[in-house]
């Protein structure tokens, strides 16, 4: 029996991990590989029965279209192509109200071949592929568990994705190594004819470090400088041709639109995780016992999303902001970013300031005149 929705609208994006943290790479900065220890005794892959239960509940829970299914890992392609063929058939079988469905998969690309790409193209999958820049940059961290480099393999796969005209987004982790080469990085992606780029700052905690982070983590100021340089290049040459996630989020304020990226929303909790055994966690960065809300074998997905503990988790993002953030000129563009990064002190010694604050503040202030110009132009057309 479907529980009655407690909300007339419910916006969420569930990261489904059909093989959990299992991966065919050993990327040095990966925060999810250690989650393999959570389920040492369980099946290594989501069962067909659980897959169908999940898809039914997702379709029942979604209040808006398109209905987005997000397949993550670890490396989700390790579930095998038949798992996803089955998933698509189950979606069709239970889509009684003929809602528009979109599937997205985030992958390192290593397993993709012609058969995979034909399938992804035929089913209109969105594909996020991890590429950290030119060969020397990419191969520094993105290696196999035996230390083999991956750049050439990933480039071959990227060309396949382009050949099959698959809607593809490049996911680039910005770290202490590549952050000092913003134009080289951006122009490399332009050379690949990239249309969608997400720059993801690496913040990896190290409690024994004076900075609180590992040496590989991106310095906050350097990240701000990186994004400023990318913005200037994009503004001069690529408006309308390339979409950069962080720039788009900054521009949403000009259009009086809510943020779509969870880290910039006023509250969070709308991007939880479903592990391979049906366990539901508050967030991809909070997969631990404290943030285990329940299991879809026992509670319906809608109940888990609306669970008081999940709601409290989301509301705590804004409610725990230091005054330094509340009085910030770019508060509505940032909202303190991701709670996982809020572990330093503000200039007036308040706890809970975001490690990346200095960088985001510089970048967002740099964007503000452009955002205001767009807003004024829109207002003049009303």
mmCIF file of C-alpha atoms in Angstrom:
data_model
loop_
_atom_site.group_PDB
_atom_site.id
_atom_site.type_symbol
_atom_site.label_atom_id
_atom_site.label_comp_id
_atom_site.label_asym_id
_atom_site.label_seq_id
_atom_site.Cartn_x
_atom_site.Cartn_y
_atom_site.Cartn_z
ATOM 1 C CA UNK A 1 0.000 0.000 0.000
ATOM 2 C CA UNK A 2 1.352 3.406 -0.957
ATOM 3 C CA UNK A 3 1.640 5.805 1.960
ATOM 4 C CA UNK A 4 -0.132 9.102 1.481
ATOM 5 C CA UNK A 5 2.291 11.854 0.516
ATOM 6 C CA UNK A 6 2.818 14.331 3.345
ATOM 7 C CA UNK A 7 3.935 16.945 0.812
ATOM 8 C CA UNK A 8 2.175 18.187 -2.311
ATOM 9 C CA UNK A 9 5.588 18.566 -3.953
ATOM 10 C CA UNK A 10 8.763 16.751 -3.061
ATOM 11 C CA UNK A 11 12.063 17.584 -4.721
ATOM 12 C CA UNK A 12 14.750 14.931 -4.342
ATOM 13 C CA UNK A 13 17.563 13.196 -6.169
ATOM 14 C CA UNK A 14 18.392 9.808 -4.739
ATOM 15 C CA UNK A 15 21.907 8.477 -5.300
ATOM 16 C CA UNK A 16 21.380 4.754 -5.820
ATOM 17 C CA UNK A 17 24.446 2.556 -5.349
ATOM 18 C CA UNK A 18 23.706 -0.868 -6.850
ATOM 19 C CA UNK A 19 27.183 -2.183 -5.990
ATOM 20 C CA UNK A 20 27.795 0.077 -2.996
ATOM 21 C CA UNK A 21 31.387 1.299 -2.774
ATOM 22 C CA UNK A 22 32.778 -1.395 -5.071
ATOM 23 C CA UNK A 23 35.057 0.152 -7.696
ATOM 24 C CA UNK A 24 37.588 -0.907 -10.323
ATOM 25 C CA UNK A 25 39.814 2.096 -9.576
ATOM 26 C CA UNK A 26 41.741 3.165 -6.505
ATOM 27 C CA UNK A 27 41.583 6.961 -6.846
ATOM 28 C CA UNK A 28 43.728 8.450 -4.101
ATOM 29 C CA UNK A 29 41.138 11.024 -3.052
ATOM 30 C CA UNK A 30 38.003 8.851 -3.122
ATOM 31 C CA UNK A 31 35.904 9.254 0.027
ATOM 32 C CA UNK A 32 33.563 6.342 -0.684
ATOM 33 C CA UNK A 33 35.932 3.378 -1.049
ATOM 34 C CA UNK A 34 36.084 2.956 2.732
ATOM 35 C CA UNK A 35 32.313 2.382 2.789
ATOM 36 C CA UNK A 36 32.953 -1.154 1.534
ATOM 37 C CA UNK A 37 33.455 -2.074 5.185
ATOM 38 C CA UNK A 38 29.810 -1.255 5.971
ATOM 39 C CA UNK A 39 28.441 -4.422 4.393
ATOM 40 C CA UNK A 40 31.093 -7.109 4.613
ATOM 41 C CA UNK A 41 28.476 -9.858 4.994
ATOM 42 C CA UNK A 42 25.839 -8.712 2.522
ATOM 43 C CA UNK A 43 25.372 -9.420 -1.146
ATOM 44 C CA UNK A 44 27.746 -7.458 -3.329
ATOM 45 C CA UNK A 45 24.987 -6.209 -5.639
ATOM 46 C CA UNK A 46 21.404 -5.011 -5.354
ATOM 47 C CA UNK A 47 19.012 -7.890 -5.984
ATOM 48 C CA UNK A 48 16.396 -7.834 -8.744
ATOM 49 C CA UNK A 49 13.669 -7.981 -6.115
ATOM 50 C CA UNK A 50 15.008 -4.958 -4.262
ATOM 51 C CA UNK A 51 15.589 -3.086 -7.533
ATOM 52 C CA UNK A 52 11.932 -3.495 -8.459
ATOM 53 C CA UNK A 53 10.762 -2.485 -4.975
ATOM 54 C CA UNK A 54 12.902 0.630 -5.156
ATOM 55 C CA UNK A 55 11.705 1.667 -8.631
ATOM 56 C CA UNK A 56 8.050 1.203 -7.656
ATOM 57 C CA UNK A 57 8.544 3.348 -4.555
ATOM 58 C CA UNK A 58 10.469 6.003 -6.471
ATOM 59 C CA UNK A 59 7.700 6.343 -9.045
ATOM 60 C CA UNK A 60 5.093 6.505 -6.278
ATOM 61 C CA UNK A 61 7.100 9.118 -4.373
ATOM 62 C CA UNK A 62 8.042 11.487 -7.199
ATOM 63 C CA UNK A 63 5.696 14.466 -7.397
ATOM 64 C CA UNK A 64 7.306 16.268 -10.326
ATOM 65 C CA UNK A 65 8.559 15.454 -13.803
ATOM 66 C CA UNK A 66 10.909 14.401 -15.115
ATOM 67 C CA UNK A 67 11.454 11.555 -12.652
ATOM 68 C CA UNK A 68 15.205 11.234 -12.273
ATOM 69 C CA UNK A 69 16.947 7.954 -11.458
ATOM 70 C CA UNK A 70 20.588 8.546 -10.477
ATOM 71 C CA UNK A 71 22.935 5.554 -10.506
ATOM 72 C CA UNK A 72 26.126 6.035 -8.500
ATOM 73 C CA UNK A 73 28.954 4.151 -6.826
ATOM 74 C CA UNK A 74 31.690 3.197 -6.252
ATOM 75 C CA UNK A 75 31.531 2.352 -9.921
ATOM 76 C CA UNK A 76 27.909 1.631 -10.920
ATOM 77 C CA UNK A 77 28.772 -0.065 -14.231
ATOM 78 C CA UNK A 78 30.153 -2.990 -12.193
ATOM 79 C CA UNK A 79 26.521 -4.031 -11.745
ATOM 80 C CA UNK A 80 26.632 -5.019 -15.418
ATOM 81 C CA UNK A 81 24.672 -3.825 -18.414
ATOM 82 C CA UNK A 82 21.865 -6.362 -17.818
ATOM 83 C CA UNK A 83 21.144 -4.756 -14.437
ATOM 84 C CA UNK A 84 20.341 -1.480 -16.183
ATOM 85 C CA UNK A 85 18.407 -3.121 -18.997
ATOM 86 C CA UNK A 86 16.319 -4.714 -16.271
ATOM 87 C CA UNK A 87 15.963 -1.382 -14.459
ATOM 88 C CA UNK A 88 14.659 0.338 -17.593
ATOM 89 C CA UNK A 89 12.148 -2.447 -18.220
ATOM 90 C CA UNK A 90 10.929 -2.258 -14.620
ATOM 91 C CA UNK A 91 10.522 1.499 -14.981
ATOM 92 C CA UNK A 92 8.375 1.003 -18.071
ATOM 93 C CA UNK A 93 6.364 -1.731 -16.422
ATOM 94 C CA UNK A 94 5.419 0.354 -13.397
ATOM 95 C CA UNK A 95 5.166 3.798 -14.992
ATOM 96 C CA UNK A 96 1.377 3.660 -14.926
ATOM 97 C CA UNK A 97 0.937 7.443 -15.150
ATOM 98 C CA UNK A 98 3.314 7.748 -18.112
ATOM 99 C CA UNK A 99 5.656 10.153 -16.369
ATOM 100 C CA UNK A 100 8.762 11.305 -18.187
ATOM 101 C CA UNK A 101 11.736 9.337 -16.831
ATOM 102 C CA UNK A 102 15.406 10.245 -17.077
ATOM 103 C CA UNK A 103 18.253 7.957 -16.052
ATOM 104 C CA UNK A 104 21.663 9.337 -15.148
ATOM 105 C CA UNK A 105 24.809 7.396 -14.380
ATOM 106 C CA UNK A 106 28.086 8.673 -12.930
ATOM 107 C CA UNK A 107 31.061 6.609 -14.063
ATOM 108 C CA UNK A 108 34.828 6.528 -14.371
ATOM 109 C CA UNK A 109 34.247 5.185 -17.887
ATOM 110 C CA UNK A 110 36.603 2.224 -17.677
ATOM 111 C CA UNK A 111 33.955 -0.423 -18.441
ATOM 112 C CA UNK A 112 32.167 1.421 -21.243
ATOM 113 C CA UNK A 113 32.350 0.010 -24.764
ATOM 114 C CA UNK A 114 30.202 0.028 -27.900
ATOM 115 C CA UNK A 115 27.551 -2.232 -26.374
ATOM 116 C CA UNK A 116 27.243 0.015 -23.315
ATOM 117 C CA UNK A 117 27.165 3.169 -25.418
ATOM 118 C CA UNK A 118 24.469 1.821 -27.747
ATOM 119 C CA UNK A 119 22.361 1.014 -24.719
ATOM 120 C CA UNK A 120 22.972 4.384 -23.036
ATOM 121 C CA UNK A 121 22.156 6.203 -26.283
ATOM 122 C CA UNK A 122 19.032 4.151 -27.004
ATOM 123 C CA UNK A 123 17.699 4.790 -23.487
ATOM 124 C CA UNK A 124 18.742 8.464 -23.422
ATOM 125 C CA UNK A 125 20.910 8.150 -20.325
ATOM 126 C CA UNK A 126 22.709 11.194 -19.009
ATOM 127 C CA UNK A 127 26.341 10.281 -18.345
ATOM 128 C CA UNK A 128 28.698 12.001 -15.937
ATOM 129 C CA UNK A 129 32.271 10.942 -16.642
ATOM 130 C CA UNK A 130 35.214 11.721 -14.388
ATOM 131 C CA UNK A 131 38.140 13.464 -16.096
ATOM 132 C CA UNK A 132 40.530 15.531 -13.999
ATOM 133 C CA UNK A 133 42.275 17.342 -16.846
ATOM 134 C CA UNK A 134 45.145 16.612 -19.273
ATOM 135 C CA UNK A 135 47.001 13.314 -19.017
ATOM 136 C CA UNK A 136 49.568 14.194 -16.331
ATOM 137 C CA UNK A 137 46.891 15.830 -14.184
ATOM 138 C CA UNK A 138 44.302 13.082 -14.581
ATOM 139 C CA UNK A 139 46.734 10.222 -13.999
ATOM 140 C CA UNK A 140 48.153 11.690 -10.793
ATOM 141 C CA UNK A 141 45.164 10.494 -8.763
ATOM 142 C CA UNK A 142 42.918 8.430 -11.041
ATOM 143 C CA UNK A 143 44.703 5.085 -11.232
ATOM 144 C CA UNK A 144 43.732 1.448 -10.927
ATOM 145 C CA UNK A 145 44.271 -0.367 -7.640
ATOM 146 C CA UNK A 146 47.488 -1.800 -9.111
ATOM 147 C CA UNK A 147 48.774 1.668 -10.014
ATOM 148 C CA UNK A 148 48.038 1.651 -13.746
ATOM 149 C CA UNK A 149 47.122 4.956 -15.355
ATOM 150 C CA UNK A 150 43.677 5.489 -16.886
ATOM 151 C CA UNK A 151 43.787 8.632 -19.031
ATOM 152 C CA UNK A 152 44.089 6.975 -22.448
ATOM 153 C CA UNK A 153 41.312 4.508 -21.667
ATOM 154 C CA UNK A 154 39.025 7.294 -20.475
ATOM 155 C CA UNK A 155 39.751 9.391 -23.575
ATOM 156 C CA UNK A 156 38.835 6.457 -25.812
ATOM 157 C CA UNK A 157 35.591 6.054 -23.904
ATOM 158 C CA UNK A 158 34.862 9.785 -24.069
ATOM 159 C CA UNK A 159 35.230 9.651 -27.852
ATOM 160 C CA UNK A 160 32.786 6.737 -27.890
ATOM 161 C CA UNK A 161 30.273 8.737 -25.883
ATOM 162 C CA UNK A 162 30.585 11.595 -28.379
ATOM 163 C CA UNK A 163 30.264 9.174 -31.301
ATOM 164 C CA UNK A 164 26.967 7.892 -29.954
ATOM 165 C CA UNK A 165 25.810 11.470 -29.223
ATOM 166 C CA UNK A 166 25.255 10.704 -25.549
ATOM 167 C CA UNK A 167 24.461 13.659 -23.307
ATOM 168 C CA UNK A 168 27.681 13.809 -21.344
ATOM 169 C CA UNK A 169 28.929 15.932 -18.432
ATOM 170 C CA UNK A 170 32.583 16.100 -17.421
ATOM 171 C CA UNK A 171 33.177 15.822 -13.672
ATOM 172 C CA UNK A 172 36.522 17.297 -12.671
ATOM 173 C CA UNK A 173 37.911 17.143 -9.136
ATOM 174 C CA UNK A 174 39.918 20.263 -8.334
ATOM 175 C CA UNK A 175 42.799 19.478 -5.997
ATOM 176 C CA UNK A 176 46.044 20.996 -4.789
ATOM 177 C CA UNK A 177 47.785 19.871 -7.989
ATOM 178 C CA UNK A 178 45.502 21.086 -10.793
ATOM 179 C CA UNK A 179 44.026 24.158 -9.064
ATOM 180 C CA UNK A 180 46.957 26.334 -10.145
ATOM 181 C CA UNK A 181 46.306 25.742 -13.858
ATOM 182 C CA UNK A 182 42.731 26.989 -14.432
ATOM 183 C CA UNK A 183 43.053 28.070 -18.056
ATOM 184 C CA UNK A 184 45.010 24.987 -19.045
ATOM 185 C CA UNK A 185 42.290 22.854 -17.461
ATOM 186 C CA UNK A 186 39.376 24.772 -18.952
ATOM 187 C CA UNK A 187 40.878 24.992 -22.429
ATOM 188 C CA UNK A 188 41.629 21.279 -22.375
ATOM 189 C CA UNK A 189 37.947 20.556 -21.762
ATOM 190 C CA UNK A 190 37.030 23.005 -24.512
ATOM 191 C CA UNK A 191 39.317 21.046 -26.850
ATOM 192 C CA UNK A 192 37.199 17.981 -26.069
ATOM 193 C CA UNK A 193 34.095 19.896 -27.201
ATOM 194 C CA UNK A 194 32.709 19.669 -23.673
ATOM 195 C CA UNK A 195 29.269 21.198 -23.250
ATOM 196 C CA UNK A 196 28.743 20.531 -19.531
ATOM 197 C CA UNK A 197 31.464 20.786 -16.882
ATOM 198 C CA UNK A 198 31.322 20.399 -13.114
ATOM 199 C CA UNK A 199 34.314 21.464 -11.060
ATOM 200 C CA UNK A 200 34.319 19.635 -7.717
ATOM 201 C CA UNK A 201 36.672 20.983 -5.021
ATOM 202 C CA UNK A 202 38.499 18.289 -3.072
ATOM 203 C CA UNK A 203 38.206 18.708 0.704
ATOM 204 C CA UNK A 204 39.558 15.656 2.514
ATOM 205 C CA UNK A 205 39.743 15.911 6.304
ATOM 206 C CA UNK A 206 42.927 15.213 8.252
ATOM 207 C CA UNK A 207 42.506 15.895 11.960
ATOM 208 C CA UNK A 208 46.264 15.707 12.503
ATOM 209 C CA UNK A 209 47.000 18.464 10.003
ATOM 210 C CA UNK A 210 47.262 22.129 10.954
ATOM 211 C CA UNK A 211 44.914 22.991 8.105
ATOM 212 C CA UNK A 212 42.478 20.215 8.991
ATOM 213 C CA UNK A 213 42.790 18.722 5.504
ATOM 214 C CA UNK A 214 45.136 16.471 3.548
ATOM 215 C CA UNK A 215 47.929 17.970 1.384
ATOM 216 C CA UNK A 216 45.968 16.930 -1.717
ATOM 217 C CA UNK A 217 42.943 19.020 -0.722
ATOM 218 C CA UNK A 218 42.390 22.231 -2.642
ATOM 219 C CA UNK A 219 43.427 25.432 -0.807
ATOM 220 C CA UNK A 220 40.351 27.627 -0.378
ATOM 221 C CA UNK A 221 41.817 30.829 -1.825
ATOM 222 C CA UNK A 222 43.334 28.959 -4.763
ATOM 223 C CA UNK A 223 39.951 27.446 -5.565
ATOM 224 C CA UNK A 224 38.443 30.928 -5.640
ATOM 225 C CA UNK A 225 41.207 32.104 -7.976
ATOM 226 C CA UNK A 226 40.622 29.055 -10.182
ATOM 227 C CA UNK A 227 36.907 29.766 -10.554
ATOM 228 C CA UNK A 228 37.498 33.481 -11.164
ATOM 229 C CA UNK A 229 39.886 32.668 -14.015
ATOM 230 C CA UNK A 230 37.446 30.160 -15.508
ATOM 231 C CA UNK A 231 34.580 32.624 -15.205
ATOM 232 C CA UNK A 232 36.507 35.378 -16.996
ATOM 233 C CA UNK A 233 37.444 33.029 -19.832
ATOM 234 C CA UNK A 234 33.876 31.736 -20.102
ATOM 235 C CA UNK A 235 32.405 35.249 -20.030
ATOM 236 C CA UNK A 236 34.675 36.423 -22.822
ATOM 237 C CA UNK A 237 34.394 33.434 -25.142
ATOM 238 C CA UNK A 238 31.832 30.804 -24.202
ATOM 239 C CA UNK A 239 28.523 32.250 -22.980
ATOM 240 C CA UNK A 240 25.788 30.068 -24.431
ATOM 241 C CA UNK A 241 28.216 27.395 -25.633
ATOM 242 C CA UNK A 242 29.455 25.775 -22.424
ATOM 243 C CA UNK A 243 27.534 25.223 -19.208
ATOM 244 C CA UNK A 244 29.570 25.194 -16.003
ATOM 245 C CA UNK A 245 27.647 24.028 -12.978
ATOM 246 C CA UNK A 246 29.004 26.517 -10.427
ATOM 247 C CA UNK A 247 28.513 29.439 -12.818
ATOM 248 C CA UNK A 248 24.965 28.366 -13.540
ATOM 249 C CA UNK A 249 24.206 28.212 -9.839
ATOM 250 C CA UNK A 250 25.552 31.734 -9.363
ATOM 251 C CA UNK A 251 23.413 32.972 -12.254
ATOM 252 C CA UNK A 252 20.221 31.456 -10.883
ATOM 253 C CA UNK A 253 19.875 34.396 -8.502
ATOM 254 C CA UNK A 254 19.551 36.737 -11.503
ATOM 255 C CA UNK A 255 16.576 34.711 -12.701
ATOM 256 C CA UNK A 256 15.086 34.562 -9.178
ATOM 257 C CA UNK A 257 15.370 30.784 -9.319
ATOM 258 C CA UNK A 258 16.076 28.420 -6.452
ATOM 259 C CA UNK A 259 19.388 26.613 -6.500
ATOM 260 C CA UNK A 260 19.375 23.135 -8.017
ATOM 261 C CA UNK A 261 22.746 22.122 -6.533
ATOM 262 C CA UNK A 262 22.273 20.823 -3.010
ATOM 263 C CA UNK A 263 25.387 22.506 -1.588
ATOM 264 C CA UNK A 264 23.949 25.962 -2.316
ATOM 265 C CA UNK A 265 20.393 25.330 -1.171
ATOM 266 C CA UNK A 266 19.149 26.909 2.051
ATOM 267 C CA UNK A 267 18.364 23.465 3.399
ATOM 268 C CA UNK A 268 19.734 20.100 2.326
ATOM 269 C CA UNK A 269 18.650 16.497 2.697
ATOM 270 C CA UNK A 270 17.232 16.254 -0.822
ATOM 271 C CA UNK A 271 20.127 14.165 -2.162
ATOM 272 C CA UNK A 272 20.182 11.060 0.045
ATOM 273 C CA UNK A 273 21.760 7.674 -0.663
ATOM 274 C CA UNK A 274 20.246 4.250 -1.208
ATOM 275 C CA UNK A 275 22.769 1.483 -0.627
ATOM 276 C CA UNK A 276 22.653 -1.901 -2.333
ATOM 277 C CA UNK A 277 20.725 -3.563 0.535
ATOM 278 C CA UNK A 278 18.047 -0.853 0.691
ATOM 279 C CA UNK A 279 19.575 1.218 3.490
ATOM 280 C CA UNK A 280 18.743 4.919 3.215
ATOM 281 C CA UNK A 281 21.322 7.486 4.395
ATOM 282 C CA UNK A 282 20.935 11.250 4.759
ATOM 283 C CA UNK A 283 23.634 12.177 2.231
ATOM 284 C CA UNK A 284 26.481 10.794 0.144
ATOM 285 C CA UNK A 285 28.952 12.427 2.524
ATOM 286 C CA UNK A 286 27.200 11.146 5.650
ATOM 287 C CA UNK A 287 26.960 7.410 5.035
ATOM 288 C CA UNK A 288 27.401 6.262 8.622
ATOM 289 C CA UNK A 289 25.310 4.790 11.425
ATOM 290 C CA UNK A 290 24.392 8.209 12.777
ATOM 291 C CA UNK A 291 22.756 9.138 9.478
ATOM 292 C CA UNK A 292 21.135 5.795 8.649
ATOM 293 C CA UNK A 293 17.449 6.718 8.487
ATOM 294 C CA UNK A 294 15.983 3.320 7.618
ATOM 295 C CA UNK A 295 15.551 0.737 4.877
ATOM 296 C CA UNK A 296 13.070 0.621 1.997
ATOM 297 C CA UNK A 297 12.251 -2.973 2.914
ATOM 298 C CA UNK A 298 10.638 -1.618 6.085
ATOM 299 C CA UNK A 299 9.712 1.999 5.311
ATOM 300 C CA UNK A 300 8.438 3.435 2.053
ATOM 301 C CA UNK A 301 10.809 5.822 0.272
ATOM 302 C CA UNK A 302 8.395 8.701 0.836
ATOM 303 C CA UNK A 303 8.439 8.024 4.573
ATOM 304 C CA UNK A 304 12.233 8.012 4.600
ATOM 305 C CA UNK A 305 12.442 11.305 2.709
ATOM 306 C CA UNK A 306 9.908 12.880 5.087
ATOM 307 C CA UNK A 307 11.320 11.233 8.205
ATOM 308 C CA UNK A 308 11.764 13.713 11.094
ATOM 309 C CA UNK A 309 15.469 12.854 11.336
ATOM 310 C CA UNK A 310 15.969 13.496 7.627
ATOM 311 C CA UNK A 311 14.051 16.763 7.799
ATOM 312 C CA UNK A 312 16.095 17.836 10.838
ATOM 313 C CA UNK A 313 19.306 16.954 8.999
ATOM 314 C CA UNK A 314 18.308 19.230 6.135
ATOM 315 C CA UNK A 315 17.178 22.138 8.305
ATOM 316 C CA UNK A 316 20.351 22.021 10.425
ATOM 317 C CA UNK A 317 22.310 23.324 7.438
ATOM 318 C CA UNK A 318 20.871 26.833 7.767
ATOM 319 C CA UNK A 319 20.059 26.736 11.460
ATOM 320 C CA UNK A 320 23.689 26.133 12.432
ATOM 321 C CA UNK A 321 25.253 28.814 10.242
ATOM 322 C CA UNK A 322 27.593 31.162 12.136
ATOM 323 C CA UNK A 323 26.693 34.865 12.224
ATOM 324 C CA UNK A 324 29.611 35.487 9.890
ATOM 325 C CA UNK A 325 27.634 33.637 7.199
ATOM 326 C CA UNK A 326 24.270 35.172 8.086
ATOM 327 C CA UNK A 327 25.746 38.641 7.557
ATOM 328 C CA UNK A 328 27.598 37.724 4.362
ATOM 329 C CA UNK A 329 26.833 39.654 1.161
ATOM 330 C CA UNK A 330 26.687 36.412 -0.872
ATOM 331 C CA UNK A 331 24.667 34.357 1.625
ATOM 332 C CA UNK A 332 21.833 33.644 -0.834
ATOM 333 C CA UNK A 333 24.313 32.448 -3.445
ATOM 334 C CA UNK A 334 26.087 30.051 -1.071
ATOM 335 C CA UNK A 335 24.115 29.272 2.118
ATOM 336 C CA UNK A 336 27.272 27.979 3.763
ATOM 337 C CA UNK A 337 27.925 25.365 1.059
ATOM 338 C CA UNK A 338 28.119 21.694 2.112
ATOM 339 C CA UNK A 339 27.855 20.901 5.856
ATOM 340 C CA UNK A 340 30.676 18.364 5.527
ATOM 341 C CA UNK A 341 33.099 21.250 4.886
ATOM 342 C CA UNK A 342 31.996 23.449 7.782
ATOM 343 C CA UNK A 343 34.754 22.747 10.291
ATOM 344 C CA UNK A 344 36.841 25.917 10.604
ATOM 345 C CA UNK A 345 36.340 29.030 12.713
ATOM 346 C CA UNK A 346 35.144 32.380 11.434
ATOM 347 C CA UNK A 347 37.307 35.504 11.900
ATOM 348 C CA UNK A 348 35.383 36.215 15.122
ATOM 349 C CA UNK A 349 36.070 32.663 16.372
ATOM 350 C CA UNK A 350 32.637 31.150 15.715
ATOM 351 C CA UNK A 351 32.632 27.461 14.895
ATOM 352 C CA UNK A 352 31.113 26.026 11.742
ATOM 353 C CA UNK A 353 32.528 28.188 8.957
ATOM 354 C CA UNK A 354 33.051 26.431 5.640
ATOM 355 C CA UNK A 355 36.647 25.527 4.827
ATOM 356 C CA UNK A 356 36.089 26.850 1.282
ATOM 357 C CA UNK A 357 34.523 30.138 2.403
ATOM 358 C CA UNK A 358 37.387 32.376 1.298
ATOM 359 C CA UNK A 359 37.365 30.875 -2.185
ATOM 360 C CA UNK A 360 33.608 30.859 -2.692
ATOM 361 C CA UNK A 361 33.284 34.399 -1.359
ATOM 362 C CA UNK A 362 35.896 35.673 -3.817
ATOM 363 C CA UNK A 363 34.362 33.811 -6.752
ATOM 364 C CA UNK A 364 30.750 34.773 -6.000
ATOM 365 C CA UNK A 365 31.605 38.436 -5.423
ATOM 366 C CA UNK A 366 33.518 38.409 -8.700
ATOM 367 C CA UNK A 367 30.402 37.053 -10.463
ATOM 368 C CA UNK A 368 28.001 39.495 -8.804
ATOM 369 C CA UNK A 369 28.344 42.427 -11.274
ATOM 370 C CA UNK A 370 27.626 40.073 -14.181
ATOM 371 C CA UNK A 371 24.674 38.550 -12.313
ATOM 372 C CA UNK A 372 23.272 42.034 -11.586
ATOM 373 C CA UNK A 373 23.666 43.021 -15.235
ATOM 374 C CA UNK A 374 21.624 40.001 -16.287
ATOM 375 C CA UNK A 375 19.016 40.729 -13.604
ATOM 376 C CA UNK A 376 18.722 44.383 -14.723
ATOM 377 C CA UNK A 377 18.397 43.331 -18.342
ATOM 378 C CA UNK A 378 15.594 40.923 -17.470
ATOM 379 C CA UNK A 379 13.846 43.576 -15.369
ATOM 380 C CA UNK A 380 13.965 46.066 -18.250
ATOM 381 C CA UNK A 381 12.181 43.559 -20.479
ATOM 382 C CA UNK A 382 9.226 43.104 -18.127
#
